[in-house]
N, CA, C and O atoms as a DFTB+ gen file, in Angstrom:
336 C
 N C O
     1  1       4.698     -29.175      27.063
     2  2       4.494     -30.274      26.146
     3  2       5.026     -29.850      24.786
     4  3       4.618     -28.785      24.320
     5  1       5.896     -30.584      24.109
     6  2       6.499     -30.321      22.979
     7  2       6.207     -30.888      21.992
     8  3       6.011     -32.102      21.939
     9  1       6.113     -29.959      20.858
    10  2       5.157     -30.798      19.388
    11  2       6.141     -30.694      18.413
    12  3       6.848     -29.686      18.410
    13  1       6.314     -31.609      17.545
    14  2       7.031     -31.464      16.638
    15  2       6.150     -31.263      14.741
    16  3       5.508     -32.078      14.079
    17  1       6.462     -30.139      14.518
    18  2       5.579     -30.326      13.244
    19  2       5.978     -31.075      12.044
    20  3       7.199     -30.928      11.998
    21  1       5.581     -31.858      10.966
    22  2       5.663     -32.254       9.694
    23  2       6.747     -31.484       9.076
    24  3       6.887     -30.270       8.928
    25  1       7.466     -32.467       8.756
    26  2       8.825     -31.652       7.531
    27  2       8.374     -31.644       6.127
    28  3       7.369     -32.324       5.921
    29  1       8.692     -31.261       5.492
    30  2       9.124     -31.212       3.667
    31  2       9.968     -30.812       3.330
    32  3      10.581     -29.778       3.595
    33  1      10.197     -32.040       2.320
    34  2      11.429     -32.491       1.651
    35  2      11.452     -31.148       0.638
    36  3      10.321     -30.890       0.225
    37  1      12.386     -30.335       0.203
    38  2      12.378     -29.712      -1.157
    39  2      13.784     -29.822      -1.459
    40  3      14.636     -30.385      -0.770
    41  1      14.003     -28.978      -3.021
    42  2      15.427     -28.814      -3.011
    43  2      15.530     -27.365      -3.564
    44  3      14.637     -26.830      -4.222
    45  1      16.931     -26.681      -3.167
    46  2      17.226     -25.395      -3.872
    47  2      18.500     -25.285      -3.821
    48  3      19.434     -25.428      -3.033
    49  1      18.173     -24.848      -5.406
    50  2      19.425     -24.671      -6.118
    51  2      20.414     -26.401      -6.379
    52  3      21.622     -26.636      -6.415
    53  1      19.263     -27.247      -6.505
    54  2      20.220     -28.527      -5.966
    55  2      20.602     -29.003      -4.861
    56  3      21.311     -30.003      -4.748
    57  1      20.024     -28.112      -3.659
    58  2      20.521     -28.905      -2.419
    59  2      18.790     -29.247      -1.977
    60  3      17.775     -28.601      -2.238
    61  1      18.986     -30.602      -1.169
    62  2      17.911     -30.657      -0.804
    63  2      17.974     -30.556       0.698
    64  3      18.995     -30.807       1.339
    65  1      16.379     -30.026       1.430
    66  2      16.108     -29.218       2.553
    67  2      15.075     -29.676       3.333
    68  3      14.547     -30.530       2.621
    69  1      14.468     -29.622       4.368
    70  2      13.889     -30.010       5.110
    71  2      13.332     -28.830       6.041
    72  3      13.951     -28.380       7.005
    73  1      12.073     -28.398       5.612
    74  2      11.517     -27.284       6.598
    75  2       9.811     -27.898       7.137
    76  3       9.089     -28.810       6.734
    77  1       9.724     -27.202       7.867
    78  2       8.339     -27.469       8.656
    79  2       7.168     -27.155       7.464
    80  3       7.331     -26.183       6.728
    81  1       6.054     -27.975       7.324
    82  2       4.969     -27.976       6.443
    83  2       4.325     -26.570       7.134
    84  3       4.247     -26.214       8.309
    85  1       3.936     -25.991       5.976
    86  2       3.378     -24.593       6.029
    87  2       4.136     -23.581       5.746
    88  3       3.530     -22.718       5.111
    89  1       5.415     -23.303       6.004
    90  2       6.192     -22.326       5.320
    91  2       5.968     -22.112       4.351
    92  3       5.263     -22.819       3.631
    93  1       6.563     -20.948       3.996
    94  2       6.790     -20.081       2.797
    95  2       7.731     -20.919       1.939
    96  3       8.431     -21.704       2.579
    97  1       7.861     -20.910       0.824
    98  2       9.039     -20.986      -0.072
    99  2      10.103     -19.612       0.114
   100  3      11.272     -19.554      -0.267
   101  1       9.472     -18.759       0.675
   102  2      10.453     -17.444       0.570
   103  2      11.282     -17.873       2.336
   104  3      12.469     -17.618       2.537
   105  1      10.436     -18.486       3.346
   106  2      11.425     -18.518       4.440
   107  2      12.101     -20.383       4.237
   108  3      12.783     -20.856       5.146
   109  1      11.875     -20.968       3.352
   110  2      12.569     -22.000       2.743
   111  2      13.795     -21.791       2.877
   112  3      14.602     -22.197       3.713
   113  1      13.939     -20.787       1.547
   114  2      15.021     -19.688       1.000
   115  2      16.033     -19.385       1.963
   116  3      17.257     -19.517       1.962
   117  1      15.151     -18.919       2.833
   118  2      15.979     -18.158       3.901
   119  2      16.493     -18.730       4.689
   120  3      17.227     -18.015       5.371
   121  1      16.469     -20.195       5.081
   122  2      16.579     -20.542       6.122
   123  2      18.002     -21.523       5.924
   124  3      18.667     -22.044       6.820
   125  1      18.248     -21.588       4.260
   126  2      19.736     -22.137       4.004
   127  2      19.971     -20.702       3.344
   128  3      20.171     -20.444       2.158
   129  1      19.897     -19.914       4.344
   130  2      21.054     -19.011       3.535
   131  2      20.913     -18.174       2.193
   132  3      21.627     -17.282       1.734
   133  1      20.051     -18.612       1.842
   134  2      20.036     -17.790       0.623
   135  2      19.245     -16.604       0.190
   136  3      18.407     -16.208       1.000
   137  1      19.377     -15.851      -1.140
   138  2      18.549     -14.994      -1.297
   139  2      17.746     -15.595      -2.648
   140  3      17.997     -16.626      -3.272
   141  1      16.694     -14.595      -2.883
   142  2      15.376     -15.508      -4.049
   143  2      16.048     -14.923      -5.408
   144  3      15.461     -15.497      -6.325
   145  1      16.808     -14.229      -5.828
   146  2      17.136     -13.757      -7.443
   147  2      18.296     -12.877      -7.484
   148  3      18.920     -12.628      -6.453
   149  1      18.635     -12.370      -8.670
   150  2      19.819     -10.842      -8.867
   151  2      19.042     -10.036      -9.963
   152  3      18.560     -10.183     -11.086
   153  1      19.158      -9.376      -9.270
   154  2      18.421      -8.235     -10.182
   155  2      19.493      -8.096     -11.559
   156  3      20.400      -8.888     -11.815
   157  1      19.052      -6.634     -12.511
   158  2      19.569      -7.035     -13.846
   159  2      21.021      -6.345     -13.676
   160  3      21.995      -6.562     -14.397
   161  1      20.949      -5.331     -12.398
   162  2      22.444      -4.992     -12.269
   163  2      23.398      -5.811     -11.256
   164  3      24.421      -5.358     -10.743
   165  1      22.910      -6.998     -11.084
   166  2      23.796      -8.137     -10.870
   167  2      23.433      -8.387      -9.126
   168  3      23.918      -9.447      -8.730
   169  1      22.957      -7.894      -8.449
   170  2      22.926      -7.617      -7.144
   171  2      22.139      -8.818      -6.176
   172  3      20.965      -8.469      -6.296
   173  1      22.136      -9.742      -5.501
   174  2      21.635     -10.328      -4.748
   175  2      20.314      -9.581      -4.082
   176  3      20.489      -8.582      -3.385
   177  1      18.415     -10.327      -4.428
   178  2      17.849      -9.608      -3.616
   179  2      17.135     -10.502      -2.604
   180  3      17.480     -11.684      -2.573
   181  1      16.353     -10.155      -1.923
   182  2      15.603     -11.019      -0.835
   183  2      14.190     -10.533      -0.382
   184  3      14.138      -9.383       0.054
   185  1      13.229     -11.142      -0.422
   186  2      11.985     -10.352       0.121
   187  2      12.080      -9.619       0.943
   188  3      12.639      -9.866       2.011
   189  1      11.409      -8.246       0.555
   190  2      10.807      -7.332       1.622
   191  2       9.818      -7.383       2.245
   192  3      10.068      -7.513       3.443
   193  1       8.528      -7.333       1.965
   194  2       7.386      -6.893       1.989
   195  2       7.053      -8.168       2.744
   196  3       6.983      -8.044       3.967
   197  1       6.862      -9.218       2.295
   198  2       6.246     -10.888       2.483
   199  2       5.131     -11.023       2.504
   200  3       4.528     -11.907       3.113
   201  1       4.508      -9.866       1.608
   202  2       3.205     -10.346       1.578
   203  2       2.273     -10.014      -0.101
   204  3       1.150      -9.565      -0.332
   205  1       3.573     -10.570      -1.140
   206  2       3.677     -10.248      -2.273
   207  2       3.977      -8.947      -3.213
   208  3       4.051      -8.977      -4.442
   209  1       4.141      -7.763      -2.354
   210  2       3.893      -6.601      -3.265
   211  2       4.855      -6.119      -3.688
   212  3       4.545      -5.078      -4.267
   213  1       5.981      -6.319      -3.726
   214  2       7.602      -5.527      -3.427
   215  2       8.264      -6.131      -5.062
   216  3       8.871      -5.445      -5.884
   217  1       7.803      -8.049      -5.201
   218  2       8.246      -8.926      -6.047
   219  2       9.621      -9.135      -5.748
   220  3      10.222      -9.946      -6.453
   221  1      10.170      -8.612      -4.923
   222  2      11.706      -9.113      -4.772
   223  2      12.128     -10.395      -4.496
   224  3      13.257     -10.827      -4.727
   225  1      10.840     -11.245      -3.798
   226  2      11.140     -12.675      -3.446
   227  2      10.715     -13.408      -4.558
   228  3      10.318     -14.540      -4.281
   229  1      10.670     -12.944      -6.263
   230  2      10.489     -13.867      -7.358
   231  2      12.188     -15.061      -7.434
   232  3      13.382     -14.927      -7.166
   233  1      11.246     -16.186      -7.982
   234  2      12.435     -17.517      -7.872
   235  2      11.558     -18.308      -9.086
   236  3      10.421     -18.216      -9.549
   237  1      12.762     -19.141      -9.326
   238  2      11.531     -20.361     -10.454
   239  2      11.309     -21.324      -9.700
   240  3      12.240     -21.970      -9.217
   241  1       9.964     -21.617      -9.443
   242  2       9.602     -22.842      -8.560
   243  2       8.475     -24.170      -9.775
   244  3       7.572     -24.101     -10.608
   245  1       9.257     -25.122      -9.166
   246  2       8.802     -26.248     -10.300
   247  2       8.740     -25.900     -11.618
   248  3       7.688     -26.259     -12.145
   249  1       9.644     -25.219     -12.466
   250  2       9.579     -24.866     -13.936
   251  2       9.229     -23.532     -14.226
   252  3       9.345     -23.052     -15.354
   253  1       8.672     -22.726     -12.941
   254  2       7.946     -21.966     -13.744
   255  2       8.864     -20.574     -13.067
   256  3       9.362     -20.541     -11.942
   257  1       8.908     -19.464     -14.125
   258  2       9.864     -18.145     -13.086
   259  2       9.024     -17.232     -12.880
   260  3       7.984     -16.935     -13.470
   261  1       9.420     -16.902     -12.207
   262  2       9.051     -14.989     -11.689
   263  2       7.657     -15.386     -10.599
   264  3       6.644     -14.698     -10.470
   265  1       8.003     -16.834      -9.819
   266  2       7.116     -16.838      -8.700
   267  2       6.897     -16.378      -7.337
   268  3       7.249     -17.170      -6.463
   269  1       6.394     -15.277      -6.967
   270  2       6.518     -15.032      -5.779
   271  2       6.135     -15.640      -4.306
   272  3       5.110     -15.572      -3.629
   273  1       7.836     -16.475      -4.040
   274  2       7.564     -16.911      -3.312
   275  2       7.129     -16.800      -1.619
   276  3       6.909     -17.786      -0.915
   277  1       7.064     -15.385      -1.162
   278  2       6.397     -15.306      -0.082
   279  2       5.222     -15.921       0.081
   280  3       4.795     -16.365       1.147
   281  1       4.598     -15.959      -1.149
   282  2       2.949     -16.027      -1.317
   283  2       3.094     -17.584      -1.375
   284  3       1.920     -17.939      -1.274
   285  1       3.784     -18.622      -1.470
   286  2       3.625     -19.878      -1.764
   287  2       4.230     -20.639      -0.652
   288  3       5.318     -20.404      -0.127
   289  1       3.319     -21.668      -0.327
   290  2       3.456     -22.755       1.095
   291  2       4.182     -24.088      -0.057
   292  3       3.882     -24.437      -1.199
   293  1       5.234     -24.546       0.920
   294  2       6.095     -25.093       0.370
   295  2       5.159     -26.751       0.243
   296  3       4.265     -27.017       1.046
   297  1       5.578     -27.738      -0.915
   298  2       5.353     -28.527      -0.359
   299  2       6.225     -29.630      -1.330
   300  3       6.861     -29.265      -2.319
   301  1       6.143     -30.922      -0.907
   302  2       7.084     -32.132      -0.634
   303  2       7.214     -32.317      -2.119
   304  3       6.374     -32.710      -2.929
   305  1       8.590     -31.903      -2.306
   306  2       9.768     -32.254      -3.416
   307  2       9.702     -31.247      -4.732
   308  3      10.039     -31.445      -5.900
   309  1       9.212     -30.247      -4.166
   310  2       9.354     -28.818      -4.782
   311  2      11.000     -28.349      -5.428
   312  3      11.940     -28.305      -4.633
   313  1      11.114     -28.176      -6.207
   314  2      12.184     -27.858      -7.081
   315  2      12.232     -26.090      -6.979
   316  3      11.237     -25.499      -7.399
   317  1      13.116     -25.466      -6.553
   318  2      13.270     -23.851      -6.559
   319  2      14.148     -23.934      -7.116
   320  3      14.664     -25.049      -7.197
   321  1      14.818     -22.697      -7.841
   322  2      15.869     -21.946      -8.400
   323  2      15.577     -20.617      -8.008
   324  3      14.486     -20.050      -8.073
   325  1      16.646     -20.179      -7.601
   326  2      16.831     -18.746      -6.978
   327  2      17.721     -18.009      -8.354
   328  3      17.861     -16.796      -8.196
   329  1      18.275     -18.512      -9.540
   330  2      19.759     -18.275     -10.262
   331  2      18.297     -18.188     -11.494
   332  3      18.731     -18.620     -12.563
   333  1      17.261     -17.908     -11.596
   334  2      16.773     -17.790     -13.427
   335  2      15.966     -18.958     -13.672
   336  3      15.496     -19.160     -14.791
């Protein structure tokens, strides 16, 4: 028997996305491809840890920066920036 779960709408970086309700914002991220920030020597990073401690999966979500998004369940029409 096959279930289909609830989507949400978000967008990142300007594109908008469609993932299953309950995710992460950090497997949001991940799931078009992308990584959550660049560090200050320019470098693309991506969560490690996923369970907040590492901070590598910080992004600005709805206005605000340096959110770690492993720790945050996505929800409908959420604004991320991965770029600052």
């Amino acid at each position: 028997m096959g279930m289909t779960g609830a989507m949400v709408k978000l967008r990142i970086d300007g594109q908008q996305v469609a993932v299953l309700a309950g995710s992460s914002v950090a497997a949001a991220i991940a799931h078009v491809g992308g990584t959550t920030r660049t560090s200050c020597t320019g470098m693309r990073r991506a969560p490690l840890c996923g369970m907040g401690v590492c901070f590598e999966c910080r992004a600005t979500v709805n206005g605000i920066a340096q959110e770690r998004t492993c720790l945050l369940p996505v929800a409908e029409a959420m604004e991320i920036s991965t770029h600052g």
